[in-house]
mmCIF file with all atom_site columns, C-alpha atoms in Angstrom:
data_model
loop_
_atom_site.group_PDB
_atom_site.id
_atom_site.type_symbol
_atom_site.label_atom_id
_atom_site.label_alt_id
_atom_site.label_comp_id
_atom_site.label_asym_id
_atom_site.label_entity_id
_atom_site.label_seq_id
_atom_site.pdbx_PDB_ins_code
_atom_site.Cartn_x
_atom_site.Cartn_y
_atom_site.Cartn_z
_atom_site.occupancy
_atom_site.B_iso_or_equiv
_atom_site.pdbx_formal_charge
_atom_site.auth_seq_id
_atom_site.auth_comp_id
_atom_site.auth_asym_id
_atom_site.auth_atom_id
_atom_site.pdbx_PDB_model_num
ATOM 1   C CA . ILE A 1 1   ? 7.550   -1.992  -2.710  1.00 0.00 ? 27  ILE A CA 1
ATOM 2   C CA . PRO A 1 2   ? 9.295   -5.178  -3.749  1.00 0.00 ? 28  PRO A CA 1
ATOM 3   C CA . GLY A 1 3   ? 7.444   -8.417  -3.271  1.00 0.00 ? 29  GLY A CA 1
ATOM 4   C CA . GLY A 1 4   ? 8.306   -11.086 -0.779  1.00 0.00 ? 30  GLY A CA 1
ATOM 5   C CA . THR A 1 5   ? 6.546   -12.657 2.117   1.00 0.00 ? 31  THR A CA 1
ATOM 6   C CA . GLY A 1 6   ? 3.473   -10.824 3.299   1.00 0.00 ? 32  GLY A CA 1
ATOM 7   C CA . ASP A 1 7   ? 4.903   -9.527  6.540   1.00 0.00 ? 33  ASP A CA 1
ATOM 8   C CA . ARG A 1 8   ? 7.851   -8.050  4.616   1.00 0.00 ? 34  ARG A CA 1
ATOM 9   C CA . VAL A 1 9   ? 5.506   -6.302  2.183   1.00 0.00 ? 35  VAL A CA 1
ATOM 10  C CA . LEU A 1 10  ? 3.426   -4.841  5.015   1.00 0.00 ? 36  LEU A CA 1
ATOM 11  C CA . SER A 1 11  ? 6.524   -4.005  7.061   1.00 0.00 ? 37  SER A CA 1
ATOM 12  C CA . GLN A 1 12  ? 8.018   -2.166  4.103   1.00 0.00 ? 38  GLN A CA 1
ATOM 13  C CA . LEU A 1 13  ? 4.777   -0.262  3.583   1.00 0.00 ? 39  LEU A CA 1
ATOM 14  C CA . LEU A 1 14  ? 4.757   0.775   7.254   1.00 0.00 ? 40  LEU A CA 1
ATOM 15  C CA . ARG A 1 15  ? 8.441   1.759   7.028   1.00 0.00 ? 41  ARG A CA 1
ATOM 16  C CA . GLU A 1 16  ? 7.615   3.978   4.051   1.00 0.00 ? 42  GLU A CA 1
ATOM 17  C CA . LEU A 1 17  ? 4.654   5.552   5.851   1.00 0.00 ? 43  LEU A CA 1
ATOM 18  C CA . CYS A 1 18  ? 6.850   6.295   8.881   1.00 0.00 ? 44  CYS A CA 1
ATOM 19  C CA . GLY A 1 19  ? 9.733   7.636   6.758   1.00 0.00 ? 45  GLY A CA 1
ATOM 20  C CA . ILE A 1 20  ? 12.159  4.966   7.967   1.00 0.00 ? 46  ILE A CA 1
ATOM 21  C CA . PHE A 1 21  ? 15.312  4.259   5.968   1.00 0.00 ? 47  PHE A CA 1
ATOM 22  C CA . ASP A 1 22  ? 17.490  1.133   6.053   1.00 0.00 ? 48  ASP A CA 1
ATOM 23  C CA . ASP A 1 23  ? 20.412  2.947   7.685   1.00 0.00 ? 49  ASP A CA 1
ATOM 24  C CA . ASP A 1 24  ? 18.352  4.618   10.428  1.00 0.00 ? 50  ASP A CA 1
ATOM 25  C CA . SER A 1 25  ? 19.481  3.885   13.975  1.00 0.00 ? 51  SER A CA 1
ATOM 26  C CA . ARG A 1 26  ? 17.089  2.250   16.417  1.00 0.00 ? 52  ARG A CA 1
ATOM 27  C CA . PRO A 1 27  ? 16.490  5.530   18.327  1.00 0.00 ? 53  PRO A CA 1
ATOM 28  C CA . SER A 1 28  ? 15.770  7.258   15.004  1.00 0.00 ? 54  SER A CA 1
ATOM 29  C CA . ILE A 1 29  ? 13.330  4.498   14.021  1.00 0.00 ? 55  ILE A CA 1
ATOM 30  C CA . GLU A 1 30  ? 11.575  4.739   17.385  1.00 0.00 ? 56  GLU A CA 1
ATOM 31  C CA . HIS A 1 31  ? 11.298  8.524   17.024  1.00 0.00 ? 57  HIS A CA 1
ATOM 32  C CA . LYS A 1 32  ? 9.900   8.229   13.498  1.00 0.00 ? 58  LYS A CA 1
ATOM 33  C CA . ILE A 1 33  ? 7.339   5.649   14.642  1.00 0.00 ? 59  ILE A CA 1
ATOM 34  C CA . GLU A 1 34  ? 6.267   7.927   17.512  1.00 0.00 ? 60  GLU A CA 1
ATOM 35  C CA . THR A 1 35  ? 5.943   10.922  15.175  1.00 0.00 ? 61  THR A CA 1
ATOM 36  C CA . ALA A 1 36  ? 4.043   9.059   12.444  1.00 0.00 ? 62  ALA A CA 1
ATOM 37  C CA . THR A 1 37  ? 1.661   7.402   14.890  1.00 0.00 ? 63  THR A CA 1
ATOM 38  C CA . LEU A 1 38  ? 1.011   10.695  16.692  1.00 0.00 ? 64  LEU A CA 1
ATOM 39  C CA . ILE A 1 39  ? 0.053   12.304  13.366  1.00 0.00 ? 65  ILE A CA 1
ATOM 40  C CA . ALA A 1 40  ? -2.065  9.268   12.451  1.00 0.00 ? 66  ALA A CA 1
ATOM 41  C CA . ALA A 1 41  ? -3.860  9.326   15.804  1.00 0.00 ? 67  ALA A CA 1
ATOM 42  C CA . GLN A 1 42  ? -4.629  13.041  15.412  1.00 0.00 ? 68  GLN A CA 1
ATOM 43  C CA . CYS A 1 43  ? -5.888  12.542  11.843  1.00 0.00 ? 69  CYS A CA 1
ATOM 44  C CA . ASN A 1 44  ? -8.135  9.681   12.919  1.00 0.00 ? 70  ASN A CA 1
ATOM 45  C CA . LEU A 1 45  ? -9.722  11.418  15.930  1.00 0.00 ? 71  LEU A CA 1
ATOM 46  C CA . GLY A 1 46  ? -13.489 11.300  15.789  1.00 0.00 ? 72  GLY A CA 1
ATOM 47  C CA . ARG A 1 47  ? -13.515 8.018   13.914  1.00 0.00 ? 73  ARG A CA 1
ATOM 48  C CA . SER A 1 48  ? -14.360 4.795   15.657  1.00 0.00 ? 74  SER A CA 1
ATOM 49  C CA . GLY A 1 49  ? -11.177 3.464   17.214  1.00 0.00 ? 75  GLY A CA 1
ATOM 50  C CA . PRO A 1 50  ? -9.798  0.094   16.206  1.00 0.00 ? 76  PRO A CA 1
ATOM 51  C CA . LEU A 1 51  ? -10.900 -2.821  18.349  1.00 0.00 ? 77  LEU A CA 1
ATOM 52  C CA . GLY A 1 52  ? -12.587 -0.470  20.809  1.00 0.00 ? 78  GLY A CA 1
ATOM 53  C CA . VAL A 1 53  ? -9.425  1.511   21.634  1.00 0.00 ? 79  VAL A CA 1
ATOM 54  C CA . PRO A 1 54  ? -10.410 4.849   23.215  1.00 0.00 ? 80  PRO A CA 1
ATOM 55  C CA . ALA A 1 55  ? -9.289  7.951   21.267  1.00 0.00 ? 81  ALA A CA 1
ATOM 56  C CA . SER A 1 56  ? -7.028  8.979   24.160  1.00 0.00 ? 82  SER A CA 1
ATOM 57  C CA . GLU A 1 57  ? -5.123  5.683   23.815  1.00 0.00 ? 83  GLU A CA 1
ATOM 58  C CA . LEU A 1 58  ? -4.961  5.538   20.015  1.00 0.00 ? 84  LEU A CA 1
ATOM 59  C CA . GLN A 1 59  ? -1.427  6.905   19.580  1.00 0.00 ? 85  GLN A CA 1
ATOM 60  C CA . ARG A 1 60  ? 0.032   4.557   22.200  1.00 0.00 ? 86  ARG A CA 1
ATOM 61  C CA . TYR A 1 61  ? -1.857  1.589   20.750  1.00 0.00 ? 87  TYR A CA 1
ATOM 62  C CA . LEU A 1 62  ? -0.781  2.401   17.207  1.00 0.00 ? 88  LEU A CA 1
ATOM 63  C CA . SER A 1 63  ? 2.823   3.044   18.209  1.00 0.00 ? 89  SER A CA 1
ATOM 64  C CA . GLU A 1 64  ? 3.010   -0.308  19.999  1.00 0.00 ? 90  GLU A CA 1
ATOM 65  C CA . GLN A 1 65  ? 1.624   -2.159  16.968  1.00 0.00 ? 91  GLN A CA 1
ATOM 66  C CA . VAL A 1 66  ? 3.996   -0.526  14.481  1.00 0.00 ? 92  VAL A CA 1
ATOM 67  C CA . ALA A 1 67  ? 7.020   -0.907  16.774  1.00 0.00 ? 93  ALA A CA 1
ATOM 68  C CA . SER A 1 68  ? 6.164   -4.552  17.382  1.00 0.00 ? 94  SER A CA 1
ATOM 69  C CA . LEU A 1 69  ? 6.056   -5.247  13.674  1.00 0.00 ? 95  LEU A CA 1
ATOM 70  C CA . LEU A 1 70  ? 9.061   -3.179  12.619  1.00 0.00 ? 96  LEU A CA 1
ATOM 71  C CA . LEU A 1 71  ? 11.397  -3.661  15.577  1.00 0.00 ? 97  LEU A CA 1
ATOM 72  C CA . HIS A 1 72  ? 10.449  -7.094  16.887  1.00 0.00 ? 98  HIS A CA 1
ATOM 73  C CA . GLY A 1 73  ? 9.191   -8.951  13.819  1.00 0.00 ? 99  GLY A CA 1
ATOM 74  C CA . GLY A 1 74  ? 5.569   -8.896  14.963  1.00 0.00 ? 100 GLY A CA 1
ATOM 75  C CA . GLU A 1 75  ? 5.380   -12.708 15.087  1.00 0.00 ? 101 GLU A CA 1
ATOM 76  C CA . SER A 1 76  ? 2.628   -12.716 17.688  1.00 0.00 ? 102 SER A CA 1
ATOM 77  C CA . LEU A 1 77  ? 0.797   -9.663  16.379  1.00 0.00 ? 103 LEU A CA 1
ATOM 78  C CA . PRO A 1 78  ? -2.801  -10.482 15.407  1.00 0.00 ? 104 PRO A CA 1
ATOM 79  C CA . ALA A 1 79  ? -3.765  -9.767  11.803  1.00 0.00 ? 105 ALA A CA 1
ATOM 80  C CA . GLU A 1 80  ? -6.383  -7.182  12.799  1.00 0.00 ? 106 GLU A CA 1
ATOM 81  C CA . ARG A 1 81  ? -3.741  -5.116  14.587  1.00 0.00 ? 107 ARG A CA 1
ATOM 82  C CA . ILE A 1 82  ? -1.488  -5.104  11.533  1.00 0.00 ? 108 ILE A CA 1
ATOM 83  C CA . ARG A 1 83  ? -4.515  -4.124  9.440   1.00 0.00 ? 109 ARG A CA 1
ATOM 84  C CA . ASP A 1 84  ? -5.379  -1.313  11.872  1.00 0.00 ? 110 ASP A CA 1
ATOM 85  C CA . ALA A 1 85  ? -1.846  0.078   11.763  1.00 0.00 ? 111 ALA A CA 1
ATOM 86  C CA . VAL A 1 86  ? -1.731  0.089   7.960   1.00 0.00 ? 112 VAL A CA 1
ATOM 87  C CA . LEU A 1 87  ? -5.208  1.614   7.631   1.00 0.00 ? 113 LEU A CA 1
ATOM 88  C CA . LEU A 1 88  ? -4.660  4.363   10.201  1.00 0.00 ? 114 LEU A CA 1
ATOM 89  C CA . LEU A 1 89  ? -1.246  5.381   8.877   1.00 0.00 ? 115 LEU A CA 1
ATOM 90  C CA . LEU A 1 90  ? -2.407  5.299   5.252   1.00 0.00 ? 116 LEU A CA 1
ATOM 91  C CA . ARG A 1 91  ? -5.543  7.316   6.046   1.00 0.00 ? 117 ARG A CA 1
ATOM 92  C CA . ALA A 1 92  ? -3.409  9.945   7.800   1.00 0.00 ? 118 ALA A CA 1
ATOM 93  C CA . GLU A 1 93  ? -1.029  10.139  4.843   1.00 0.00 ? 119 GLU A CA 1
ATOM 94  C CA . CYS A 1 94  ? -3.974  10.513  2.459   1.00 0.00 ? 120 CYS A CA 1
ATOM 95  C CA . GLN A 1 95  ? -5.246  13.452  4.483   1.00 0.00 ? 121 GLN A CA 1
ATOM 96  C CA . HIS A 1 96  ? -1.964  15.285  3.810   1.00 0.00 ? 122 HIS A CA 1
ATOM 97  C CA . ARG A 1 97  ? -1.375  14.368  0.151   1.00 0.00 ? 123 ARG A CA 1
ATOM 98  C CA . SER A 1 98  ? -2.320  11.959  -2.597  1.00 0.00 ? 124 SER A CA 1
ATOM 99  C CA . VAL A 1 99  ? -0.684  8.575   -2.074  1.00 0.00 ? 125 VAL A CA 1
ATOM 100 C CA . LEU A 1 100 ? 0.638   6.113   -4.631  1.00 0.00 ? 126 LEU A CA 1
ATOM 101 C CA . VAL A 1 101 ? 1.498   2.588   -3.457  1.00 0.00 ? 127 VAL A CA 1
ATOM 102 C CA . ILE A 1 102 ? 3.130   0.230   -5.948  1.00 0.00 ? 128 ILE A CA 1
ATOM 103 C CA . LEU A 1 103 ? 3.462   -3.420  -4.980  1.00 0.00 ? 129 LEU A CA 1
ATOM 104 C CA . GLU A 1 104 ? 5.494   -5.903  -7.018  1.00 0.00 ? 130 GLU A CA 1
ATOM 105 C CA . ASP A 1 105 ? 5.083   -9.669  -7.212  1.00 0.00 ? 131 ASP A CA 1
ATOM 106 C CA . LEU A 1 106 ? 1.787   -9.754  -5.369  1.00 0.00 ? 132 LEU A CA 1
ATOM 107 C CA . HIS A 1 107 ? 1.375   -13.361 -6.531  1.00 0.00 ? 133 HIS A CA 1
ATOM 108 C CA . TRP A 1 108 ? 3.776   -14.238 -3.661  1.00 0.00 ? 134 TRP A CA 1
ATOM 109 C CA . ALA A 1 109 ? 1.597   -12.497 -1.078  1.00 0.00 ? 135 ALA A CA 1
ATOM 110 C CA . ASP A 1 110 ? 0.146   -14.371 1.854   1.00 0.00 ? 136 ASP A CA 1
ATOM 111 C CA . ASN A 1 111 ? -3.436  -14.271 3.127   1.00 0.00 ? 137 ASN A CA 1
ATOM 112 C CA . LEU A 1 112 ? -2.607  -11.521 5.633   1.00 0.00 ? 138 LEU A CA 1
ATOM 113 C CA . THR A 1 113 ? -1.303  -9.180  2.938   1.00 0.00 ? 139 THR A CA 1
ATOM 114 C CA . ILE A 1 114 ? -4.248  -9.865  0.633   1.00 0.00 ? 140 ILE A CA 1
ATOM 115 C CA . GLY A 1 115 ? -6.662  -9.270  3.523   1.00 0.00 ? 141 GLY A CA 1
ATOM 116 C CA . VAL A 1 116 ? -4.999  -6.005  4.554   1.00 0.00 ? 142 VAL A CA 1
ATOM 117 C CA . LEU A 1 117 ? -5.012  -4.749  0.967   1.00 0.00 ? 143 LEU A CA 1
ATOM 118 C CA . ASP A 1 118 ? -8.692  -5.683  0.693   1.00 0.00 ? 144 ASP A CA 1
ATOM 119 C CA . SER A 1 119 ? -9.369  -3.624  3.829   1.00 0.00 ? 145 SER A CA 1
ATOM 120 C CA . VAL A 1 120 ? -7.428  -0.717  2.327   1.00 0.00 ? 146 VAL A CA 1
ATOM 121 C CA . LEU A 1 121 ? -9.501  -0.877  -0.865  1.00 0.00 ? 147 LEU A CA 1
ATOM 122 C CA . ARG A 1 122 ? -12.747 -1.067  1.136   1.00 0.00 ? 148 ARG A CA 1
ATOM 123 C CA . ASP A 1 123 ? -12.065 1.395   3.958   1.00 0.00 ? 149 ASP A CA 1
ATOM 124 C CA . LEU A 1 124 ? -10.035 3.987   2.064   1.00 0.00 ? 150 LEU A CA 1
ATOM 125 C CA . ALA A 1 125 ? -12.064 3.928   -1.169  1.00 0.00 ? 151 ALA A CA 1
ATOM 126 C CA . ASP A 1 126 ? -12.849 7.651   -0.911  1.00 0.00 ? 152 ASP A CA 1
ATOM 127 C CA . GLU A 1 127 ? -9.297  8.725   -0.065  1.00 0.00 ? 153 GLU A CA 1
ATOM 128 C CA . PRO A 1 128 ? -6.793  10.066  -2.644  1.00 0.00 ? 154 PRO A CA 1
ATOM 129 C CA . LEU A 1 129 ? -5.024  6.719   -2.885  1.00 0.00 ? 155 LEU A CA 1
ATOM 130 C CA . LEU A 1 130 ? -3.868  4.802   -5.941  1.00 0.00 ? 156 LEU A CA 1
ATOM 131 C CA . LEU A 1 131 ? -2.764  1.232   -5.330  1.00 0.00 ? 157 LEU A CA 1
ATOM 132 C CA . ILE A 1 132 ? -0.940  -0.486  -8.184  1.00 0.00 ? 158 ILE A CA 1
ATOM 133 C CA . ALA A 1 133 ? -0.333  -4.189  -7.631  1.00 0.00 ? 159 ALA A CA 1
ATOM 134 C CA . LEU A 1 134 ? 1.736   -6.161  -10.112 1.00 0.00 ? 160 LEU A CA 1
ATOM 135 C CA . ALA A 1 135 ? 1.267   -9.912  -10.203 1.00 0.00 ? 161 ALA A CA 1
ATOM 136 C CA . ARG A 1 136 ? 1.309   -12.949 -12.411 1.00 0.00 ? 162 ARG A CA 1
ATOM 137 C CA . PRO A 1 137 ? -2.029  -14.489 -13.464 1.00 0.00 ? 163 PRO A CA 1
ATOM 138 C CA . GLU A 1 138 ? -1.702  -17.216 -10.832 1.00 0.00 ? 164 GLU A CA 1
ATOM 139 C CA . LEU A 1 139 ? -2.745  -14.647 -8.224  1.00 0.00 ? 165 LEU A CA 1
ATOM 140 C CA . TYR A 1 140 ? -6.295  -15.054 -9.535  1.00 0.00 ? 166 TYR A CA 1
ATOM 141 C CA . THR A 1 141 ? -5.942  -18.827 -9.389  1.00 0.00 ? 167 THR A CA 1
ATOM 142 C CA . ALA A 1 142 ? -5.129  -18.591 -5.689  1.00 0.00 ? 168 ALA A CA 1
ATOM 143 C CA . TYR A 1 143 ? -7.755  -15.869 -5.079  1.00 0.00 ? 169 TYR A CA 1
ATOM 144 C CA . PRO A 1 144 ? -10.461 -16.239 -7.763  1.00 0.00 ? 170 PRO A CA 1
ATOM 145 C CA . ARG A 1 145 ? -12.723 -13.548 -6.258  1.00 0.00 ? 171 ARG A CA 1
ATOM 146 C CA . LEU A 1 146 ? -9.884  -11.213 -5.422  1.00 0.00 ? 172 LEU A CA 1
ATOM 147 C CA . TRP A 1 147 ? -11.266 -7.811  -4.485  1.00 0.00 ? 173 TRP A CA 1
ATOM 148 C CA . ALA A 1 148 ? -14.737 -8.587  -5.817  1.00 0.00 ? 174 ALA A CA 1
ATOM 149 C CA . GLY A 1 149 ? -16.967 -5.589  -5.250  1.00 0.00 ? 175 GLY A CA 1
ATOM 150 C CA . ARG A 1 150 ? -14.017 -3.192  -4.876  1.00 0.00 ? 176 ARG A CA 1
ATOM 151 C CA . ARG A 1 151 ? -13.280 -0.372  -7.286  1.00 0.00 ? 177 ARG A CA 1
ATOM 152 C CA . VAL A 1 152 ? -10.399 -1.993  -9.125  1.00 0.00 ? 178 VAL A CA 1
ATOM 153 C CA . ARG A 1 153 ? -9.297  -2.040  -12.712 1.00 0.00 ? 179 ARG A CA 1
ATOM 154 C CA . ASN A 1 154 ? -7.412  -5.076  -13.985 1.00 0.00 ? 180 ASN A CA 1
ATOM 155 C CA . LEU A 1 155 ? -4.979  -4.687  -16.812 1.00 0.00 ? 181 LEU A CA 1
ATOM 156 C CA . ARG A 1 156 ? -3.748  -7.998  -18.166 1.00 0.00 ? 182 ARG A CA 1
ATOM 157 C CA . LEU A 1 157 ? -0.574  -7.893  -20.201 1.00 0.00 ? 183 LEU A CA 1
ATOM 158 C CA . ASN A 1 158 ? 0.375   -10.403 -22.870 1.00 0.00 ? 184 ASN A CA 1
ATOM 159 C CA . ALA A 1 159 ? 3.756   -12.099 -22.860 1.00 0.00 ? 185 ALA A CA 1
ATOM 160 C CA . LEU A 1 160 ? 6.520   -10.259 -24.689 1.00 0.00 ? 186 LEU A CA 1
ATOM 161 C CA . SER A 1 161 ? 7.343   -11.391 -28.205 1.00 0.00 ? 187 SER A CA 1
ATOM 162 C CA . LEU A 1 162 ? 10.851  -12.535 -29.065 1.00 0.00 ? 188 LEU A CA 1
ATOM 163 C CA . GLU A 1 163 ? 11.645  -9.133  -30.582 1.00 0.00 ? 189 GLU A CA 1
ATOM 164 C CA . GLU A 1 164 ? 10.219  -7.263  -27.590 1.00 0.00 ? 190 GLU A CA 1
ATOM 165 C CA . SER A 1 165 ? 12.201  -9.466  -25.212 1.00 0.00 ? 191 SER A CA 1
ATOM 166 C CA . LYS A 1 166 ? 15.385  -8.858  -27.181 1.00 0.00 ? 192 LYS A CA 1
ATOM 167 C CA . ALA A 1 167 ? 14.816  -5.084  -27.225 1.00 0.00 ? 193 ALA A CA 1
ATOM 168 C CA . LEU A 1 168 ? 14.198  -5.070  -23.459 1.00 0.00 ? 194 LEU A CA 1
ATOM 169 C CA . LEU A 1 169 ? 17.340  -7.124  -22.796 1.00 0.00 ? 195 LEU A CA 1
ATOM 170 C CA . GLN A 1 170 ? 19.396  -4.801  -24.975 1.00 0.00 ? 196 GLN A CA 1
ATOM 171 C CA . LEU A 1 171 ? 18.020  -1.786  -23.155 1.00 0.00 ? 197 LEU A CA 1
ATOM 172 C CA . LEU A 1 172 ? 18.730  -3.289  -19.737 1.00 0.00 ? 198 LEU A CA 1
ATOM 173 C CA . LEU A 1 173 ? 22.181  -4.663  -20.601 1.00 0.00 ? 199 LEU A CA 1
ATOM 174 C CA . GLY A 1 174 ? 23.271  -1.795  -22.799 1.00 0.00 ? 200 GLY A CA 1
ATOM 175 C CA . THR A 1 175 ? 24.646  -4.197  -25.396 1.00 0.00 ? 201 THR A CA 1
ATOM 176 C CA . ASP A 1 176 ? 23.470  -6.420  -28.220 1.00 0.00 ? 202 ASP A CA 1
ATOM 177 C CA . VAL A 1 177 ? 22.075  -9.789  -27.203 1.00 0.00 ? 203 VAL A CA 1
ATOM 178 C CA . PRO A 1 178 ? 22.774  -12.723 -29.505 1.00 0.00 ? 204 PRO A CA 1
ATOM 179 C CA . ASP A 1 179 ? 19.611  -14.216 -31.018 1.00 0.00 ? 205 ASP A CA 1
ATOM 180 C CA . ARG A 1 180 ? 20.419  -17.613 -29.499 1.00 0.00 ? 206 ARG A CA 1
ATOM 181 C CA . LYS A 1 181 ? 20.469  -16.217 -25.935 1.00 0.00 ? 207 LYS A CA 1
ATOM 182 C CA . SER A 1 182 ? 17.392  -14.031 -26.325 1.00 0.00 ? 208 SER A CA 1
ATOM 183 C CA . THR A 1 183 ? 15.446  -16.974 -27.776 1.00 0.00 ? 209 THR A CA 1
ATOM 184 C CA . ARG A 1 184 ? 16.420  -19.143 -24.795 1.00 0.00 ? 210 ARG A CA 1
ATOM 185 C CA . LEU A 1 185 ? 15.502  -16.424 -22.270 1.00 0.00 ? 211 LEU A CA 1
ATOM 186 C CA . ASN A 1 186 ? 12.197  -15.690 -23.979 1.00 0.00 ? 212 ASN A CA 1
ATOM 187 C CA . SER A 1 187 ? 11.151  -19.349 -23.866 1.00 0.00 ? 213 SER A CA 1
ATOM 188 C CA . SER A 1 188 ? 11.764  -19.687 -20.108 1.00 0.00 ? 214 SER A CA 1
#
């Protein structure tokens, strides 16, 4: 999932969990939200409902939260409701198959996104879920105790050398890159 503002990252994650594509019509999106939230509500029966929502109301509650975020921008949606929607849909998906979530540019994430991901790592720790988050080191400057106490493995990568940068550019561009240009790109 490409980086961006937090609500876009979480919206894209919810879109993926609901099976929504960019060219889907509004009725198709609404149907996919209804289907995904019905499955999520069934998979989460017997667990304590979010914010005291009775089990009989869980699908409606979840559907309203996801639709509000995906169809109406979710500007007034409280953070805990966004968290609930992500957790319930992800838990349901994990009950059907192993899930891999890859997030790019997490250093641009807002507090909401970081908080939701922390909840995912805490509440879904025993689920078949692998979360890969790519970020620059400044993420840990902004959040020095990021995911402390969670089962995470950090892998810090060194900067590419001039030769590695040149090889990557040549691979991506499909042509030779003059030394002068690769040196300038590598230094920036």
